[in-house]
GROMACS .gro file of N, CA and C in nm:
model
  258
    1UNK      N    1  10.964   8.298   0.654
    1UNK     CA    2  11.094   8.247   0.685
    1UNK      C    3  11.097   8.206   0.830
    2UNK      N    4  11.132   8.087   0.852
    2UNK     CA    5  11.149   8.043   0.990
    2UNK      C    6  11.278   8.104   1.044
    3UNK      N    7  11.286   8.108   1.173
    3UNK     CA    8  11.405   8.159   1.238
    3UNK      C    9  11.487   8.042   1.292
    4UNK      N   10  11.612   8.067   1.325
    4UNK     CA   11  11.693   7.966   1.391
    4UNK      C   12  11.779   8.033   1.496
    5UNK      N   13  11.820   7.956   1.594
    5UNK     CA   14  11.901   8.006   1.703
    5UNK      C   15  12.046   7.963   1.678
    6UNK      N   16  12.136   8.061   1.679
    6UNK     CA   17  12.277   8.032   1.651
    6UNK      C   18  12.346   7.975   1.774
    7UNK      N   19  12.470   7.935   1.754
    7UNK     CA   20  12.546   7.878   1.866
    7UNK      C   21  12.592   7.984   1.966
    8UNK      N   22  12.551   8.109   1.946
    8UNK     CA   23  12.576   8.214   2.045
    8UNK      C   24  12.482   8.199   2.166
    9UNK      N   25  12.383   8.114   2.153
    9UNK     CA   26  12.282   8.094   2.257
    9UNK      C   27  12.347   8.056   2.389
   10UNK      N   28  12.302   8.120   2.496
   10UNK     CA   29  12.354   8.092   2.630
   10UNK      C   30  12.252   8.015   2.716
   11UNK      N   31  12.142   7.971   2.653
   11UNK     CA   32  12.035   7.900   2.723
   11UNK      C   33  11.978   7.982   2.839
   12UNK      N   34  11.958   8.109   2.814
   12UNK     CA   35  11.910   8.198   2.920
   12UNK      C   36  11.761   8.179   2.950
   13UNK      N   37  11.690   8.111   2.860
   13UNK     CA   38  11.548   8.081   2.880
   13UNK      C   39  11.455   8.199   2.856
   14UNK      N   40  11.503   8.306   2.795
   14UNK     CA   41  11.418   8.422   2.769
   14UNK      C   42  11.321   8.395   2.654
   15UNK      N   43  11.365   8.324   2.551
   15UNK     CA   44  11.284   8.305   2.431
   15UNK      C   45  11.175   8.199   2.447
   16UNK      N   46  11.205   8.094   2.520
   16UNK     CA   47  11.114   7.979   2.530
   16UNK      C   48  10.971   8.016   2.568
   17UNK      N   49  10.948   8.090   2.675
   17UNK     CA   50  10.810   8.120   2.712
   17UNK      C   51  10.744   8.227   2.624
   18UNK      N   52  10.822   8.295   2.541
   18UNK     CA   53  10.769   8.402   2.458
   18UNK      C   54  10.710   8.355   2.326
   19UNK      N   55  10.742   8.237   2.281
   19UNK     CA   56  10.697   8.189   2.150
   19UNK      C   57  10.549   8.152   2.154
   20UNK      N   58  10.466   8.224   2.077
   20UNK     CA   59  10.323   8.195   2.077
   20UNK      C   60  10.285   8.066   2.004
   21UNK      N   61  10.379   8.011   1.930
   21UNK     CA   62  10.353   7.889   1.853
   21UNK      C   63  10.417   7.765   1.915
   22UNK      N   64  10.482   7.781   2.030
   22UNK     CA   65  10.555   7.671   2.093
   22UNK      C   66  10.657   7.609   1.998
   23UNK      N   67  10.720   7.693   1.917
   23UNK     CA   68  10.819   7.646   1.819
   23UNK      C   69  10.957   7.629   1.880
   24UNK      N   70  10.980   7.688   1.996
   24UNK     CA   71  11.112   7.682   2.059
   24UNK      C   72  11.115   7.571   2.164
   25UNK      N   73  11.223   7.495   2.160
   25UNK     CA   74  11.239   7.388   2.259
   25UNK      C   75  11.386   7.376   2.296
   26UNK      N   76  11.413   7.297   2.398
   26UNK     CA   77  11.550   7.275   2.443
   26UNK      C   78  11.612   7.168   2.353
   27UNK      N   79  11.723   7.204   2.290
   27UNK     CA   80  11.795   7.109   2.206
   27UNK      C   81  11.901   7.037   2.285
   28UNK      N   82  11.990   6.968   2.217
   28UNK     CA   83  12.099   6.897   2.283
   28UNK      C   84  12.194   6.991   2.358
   29UNK      N   85  12.225   7.105   2.294
   29UNK     CA   86  12.319   7.199   2.356
   29UNK      C   87  12.261   7.338   2.374
   30UNK      N   88  12.175   7.379   2.280
   30UNK     CA   89  12.114   7.512   2.285
   30UNK      C   90  11.966   7.499   2.249
   31UNK      N   91  11.893   7.607   2.265
   31UNK     CA   92  11.753   7.607   2.226
   31UNK      C   93  11.745   7.597   2.073
   32UNK      N   94  11.636   7.539   2.025
   32UNK     CA   95  11.615   7.522   1.882
   32UNK      C   96  11.474   7.568   1.846
   33UNK      N   97  11.457   7.603   1.719
   33UNK     CA   98  11.326   7.646   1.668
   33UNK      C   99  11.280   7.546   1.563
   34UNK      N  100  11.160   7.494   1.577
   34UNK     CA  101  11.101   7.402   1.480
   34UNK      C  102  11.049   7.483   1.362
   35UNK      N  103  11.108   7.469   1.244
   35UNK     CA  104  11.066   7.548   1.129
   35UNK      C  105  10.918   7.529   1.093
   36UNK      N  106  10.865   7.412   1.118
   36UNK     CA  107  10.725   7.385   1.085
   36UNK      C  108  10.627   7.459   1.175
   37UNK      N  109  10.676   7.514   1.286
   37UNK     CA  110  10.590   7.587   1.379
   37UNK      C  111  10.620   7.737   1.383
   38UNK      N  112  10.732   7.779   1.328
   38UNK     CA  113  10.772   7.919   1.335
   38UNK      C  114  10.703   8.001   1.226
   39UNK      N  115  10.635   8.107   1.269
   39UNK     CA  116  10.572   8.201   1.175
   39UNK      C  117  10.633   8.340   1.187
   40UNK      N  118  10.747   8.350   1.256
   40UNK     CA  119  10.809   8.479   1.287
   40UNK      C  120  10.710   8.570   1.359
   41UNK      N  121  10.621   8.509   1.433
   41UNK     CA  122  10.518   8.575   1.514
   41UNK      C  123  10.409   8.643   1.431
   42UNK      N  124  10.404   8.616   1.301
   42UNK     CA  125  10.295   8.668   1.218
   42UNK      C  126  10.165   8.613   1.275
   43UNK      N  127  10.068   8.700   1.288
   43UNK     CA  128   9.940   8.663   1.346
   43UNK      C  129   9.934   8.693   1.495
   44UNK      N  130  10.049   8.722   1.554
   44UNK     CA  131  10.056   8.750   1.697
   44UNK      C  132  10.115   8.888   1.726
   45UNK      N  133  10.234   8.913   1.671
   45UNK     CA  134  10.307   9.036   1.701
   45UNK      C  135  10.366   9.096   1.574
   46UNK      N  136  10.408   9.221   1.583
   46UNK     CA  137  10.469   9.288   1.467
   46UNK      C  138  10.611   9.240   1.439
   47UNK      N  139  10.680   9.198   1.542
   47UNK     CA  140  10.817   9.147   1.526
   47UNK      C  141  10.830   9.018   1.607
   48UNK      N  142  10.921   8.931   1.569
   48UNK     CA  143  10.940   8.807   1.643
   48UNK      C  144  10.980   8.835   1.788
   49UNK      N  145  10.902   8.784   1.881
   49UNK     CA  146  10.928   8.812   2.022
   49UNK      C  147  11.057   8.746   2.071
   50UNK      N  148  11.093   8.633   2.013
   50UNK     CA  149  11.217   8.569   2.057
   50UNK      C  150  11.337   8.659   2.030
   51UNK      N  151  11.338   8.724   1.914
   51UNK     CA  152  11.447   8.816   1.882
   51UNK      C  153  11.443   8.938   1.974
   52UNK      N  154  11.323   8.981   2.006
   52UNK     CA  155  11.307   9.100   2.089
   52UNK      C  156  11.359   9.079   2.232
   53UNK      N  157  11.337   8.961   2.287
   53UNK     CA  158  11.376   8.937   2.427
   53UNK      C  159  11.515   8.877   2.442
   54UNK      N  160  11.573   8.830   2.335
   54UNK     CA  161  11.705   8.767   2.343
   54UNK      C  162  11.811   8.871   2.380
   55UNK      N  163  11.888   8.846   2.485
   55UNK     CA  164  11.990   8.941   2.526
   55UNK      C  165  12.117   8.936   2.441
   56UNK      N  166  12.129   8.836   2.354
   56UNK     CA  167  12.249   8.822   2.271
   56UNK      C  168  12.220   8.876   2.131
   57UNK      N  169  12.296   8.975   2.089
   57UNK     CA  170  12.278   9.036   1.957
   57UNK      C  171  12.300   8.934   1.846
   58UNK      N  172  12.208   8.931   1.752
   58UNK     CA  173  12.213   8.843   1.635
   58UNK      C  174  12.220   8.695   1.669
   59UNK      N  175  12.162   8.656   1.778
   59UNK     CA  176  12.161   8.514   1.816
   59UNK      C  177  12.050   8.439   1.743
   60UNK      N  178  11.939   8.509   1.715
   60UNK     CA  179  11.826   8.446   1.646
   60UNK      C  180  11.812   8.513   1.510
   61UNK      N  181  11.830   8.433   1.405
   61UNK     CA  182  11.835   8.486   1.269
   61UNK      C  183  11.736   8.415   1.178
   62UNK      N  184  11.719   8.472   1.060
   62UNK     CA  185  11.639   8.408   0.956
   62UNK      C  186  11.709   8.281   0.910
   63UNK      N  187  11.634   8.174   0.902
   63UNK     CA  188  11.690   8.046   0.861
   63UNK      C  189  11.700   8.041   0.708
   64UNK      N  190  11.821   8.042   0.653
   64UNK     CA  191  11.836   8.041   0.507
   64UNK      C  192  11.785   7.911   0.443
   65UNK      N  193  11.767   7.808   0.522
   65UNK     CA  194  11.716   7.681   0.469
   65UNK      C  195  11.564   7.675   0.467
   66UNK      N  196  11.499   7.778   0.521
   66UNK     CA  197  11.352   7.780   0.526
   66UNK      C  198  11.301   7.919   0.490
   67UNK      N  199  11.328   7.960   0.367
   67UNK     CA  200  11.284   8.090   0.318
   67UNK      C  201  11.138   8.078   0.274
   68UNK      N  202  11.052   8.162   0.332
   68UNK     CA  203  10.909   8.158   0.301
   68UNK      C  204  10.857   8.300   0.285
   69UNK      N  205  10.748   8.313   0.215
   69UNK     CA  206  10.685   8.444   0.197
   69UNK      C  207  10.597   8.475   0.317
   70UNK      N  208  10.559   8.599   0.328
   70UNK     CA  209  10.468   8.638   0.436
   70UNK      C  210  10.335   8.563   0.423
   71UNK      N  211  10.292   8.543   0.299
   71UNK     CA  212  10.168   8.467   0.276
   71UNK      C  213  10.178   8.324   0.328
   72UNK      N  214  10.291   8.260   0.306
   72UNK     CA  215  10.312   8.124   0.356
   72UNK      C  216  10.312   8.121   0.509
   73UNK      N  217  10.369   8.223   0.571
   73UNK     CA  218  10.370   8.230   0.717
   73UNK      C  219  10.229   8.250   0.772
   74UNK      N  220  10.149   8.332   0.702
   74UNK     CA  221  10.009   8.350   0.743
   74UNK      C  222   9.933   8.218   0.731
   75UNK      N  223   9.958   8.145   0.624
   75UNK     CA  224   9.891   8.015   0.606
   75UNK      C  225   9.929   7.921   0.720
   76UNK      N  226  10.054   7.920   0.759
   76UNK     CA  227  10.099   7.836   0.870
   76UNK      C  228  10.031   7.879   0.999
   77UNK      N  229  10.023   8.009   1.023
   77UNK     CA  230   9.956   8.060   1.142
   77UNK      C  231   9.812   8.008   1.149
   78UNK      N  232   9.741   8.015   1.037
   78UNK     CA  233   9.602   7.968   1.033
   78UNK      C  234   9.596   7.819   1.061
   79UNK      N  235   9.685   7.742   1.000
   79UNK     CA  236   9.686   7.597   1.023
   79UNK      C  237   9.715   7.562   1.169
   80UNK      N  238   9.808   7.634   1.229
   80UNK     CA  239   9.846   7.604   1.368
   80UNK      C  240   9.735   7.642   1.466
   81UNK      N  241   9.676   7.758   1.445
   81UNK     CA  242   9.585   7.811   1.546
   81UNK      C  243   9.437   7.800   1.514
   82UNK      N  244   9.406   7.760   1.392
   82UNK     CA  245   9.265   7.751   1.355
   82UNK      C  246   9.230   7.621   1.284
   83UNK      N  247   9.316   7.522   1.296
   83UNK     CA  248   9.292   7.394   1.228
   83UNK      C  249   9.163   7.328   1.272
   84UNK      N  250   9.123   7.351   1.397
   84UNK     CA  251   9.001   7.289   1.449
   84UNK      C  252   8.874   7.347   1.388
   85UNK      N  253   8.887   7.458   1.316
   85UNK     CA  254   8.770   7.524   1.257
   85UNK      C  255   8.747   7.485   1.113
   86UNK      N  256   8.834   7.397   1.059
   86UNK     CA  257   8.820   7.356   0.919
   86UNK      C  258   8.747   7.225   0.910
   0.00000   0.00000   0.00000
C-alpha cells in the first residue's frame, strides 16, 4: 500500500530526506508521495520513516486508492533498487 500525505501537512521538510525511495516531493501546496515509488519502506526499515519523523499525528496515511500486498511492495523494492541487475 502506498502512503499519502494529508492536507494536515505543514511542509516542515522532515519526511523528504527520510524517504529511501525518493517517493516524496514538493507538491503545489504540500508534500506528495508518488505511489509508484512508495514501498512503505519495505526493504529498508520496519516501519515507514516518513510516518515516524512526521510531527503531525495521522498526517501520512495508507492510500486507499493504492492498496497493495506486502509481496507487491517487495517486488517494487526490487524493481526500484535492483533493476540494473536484471
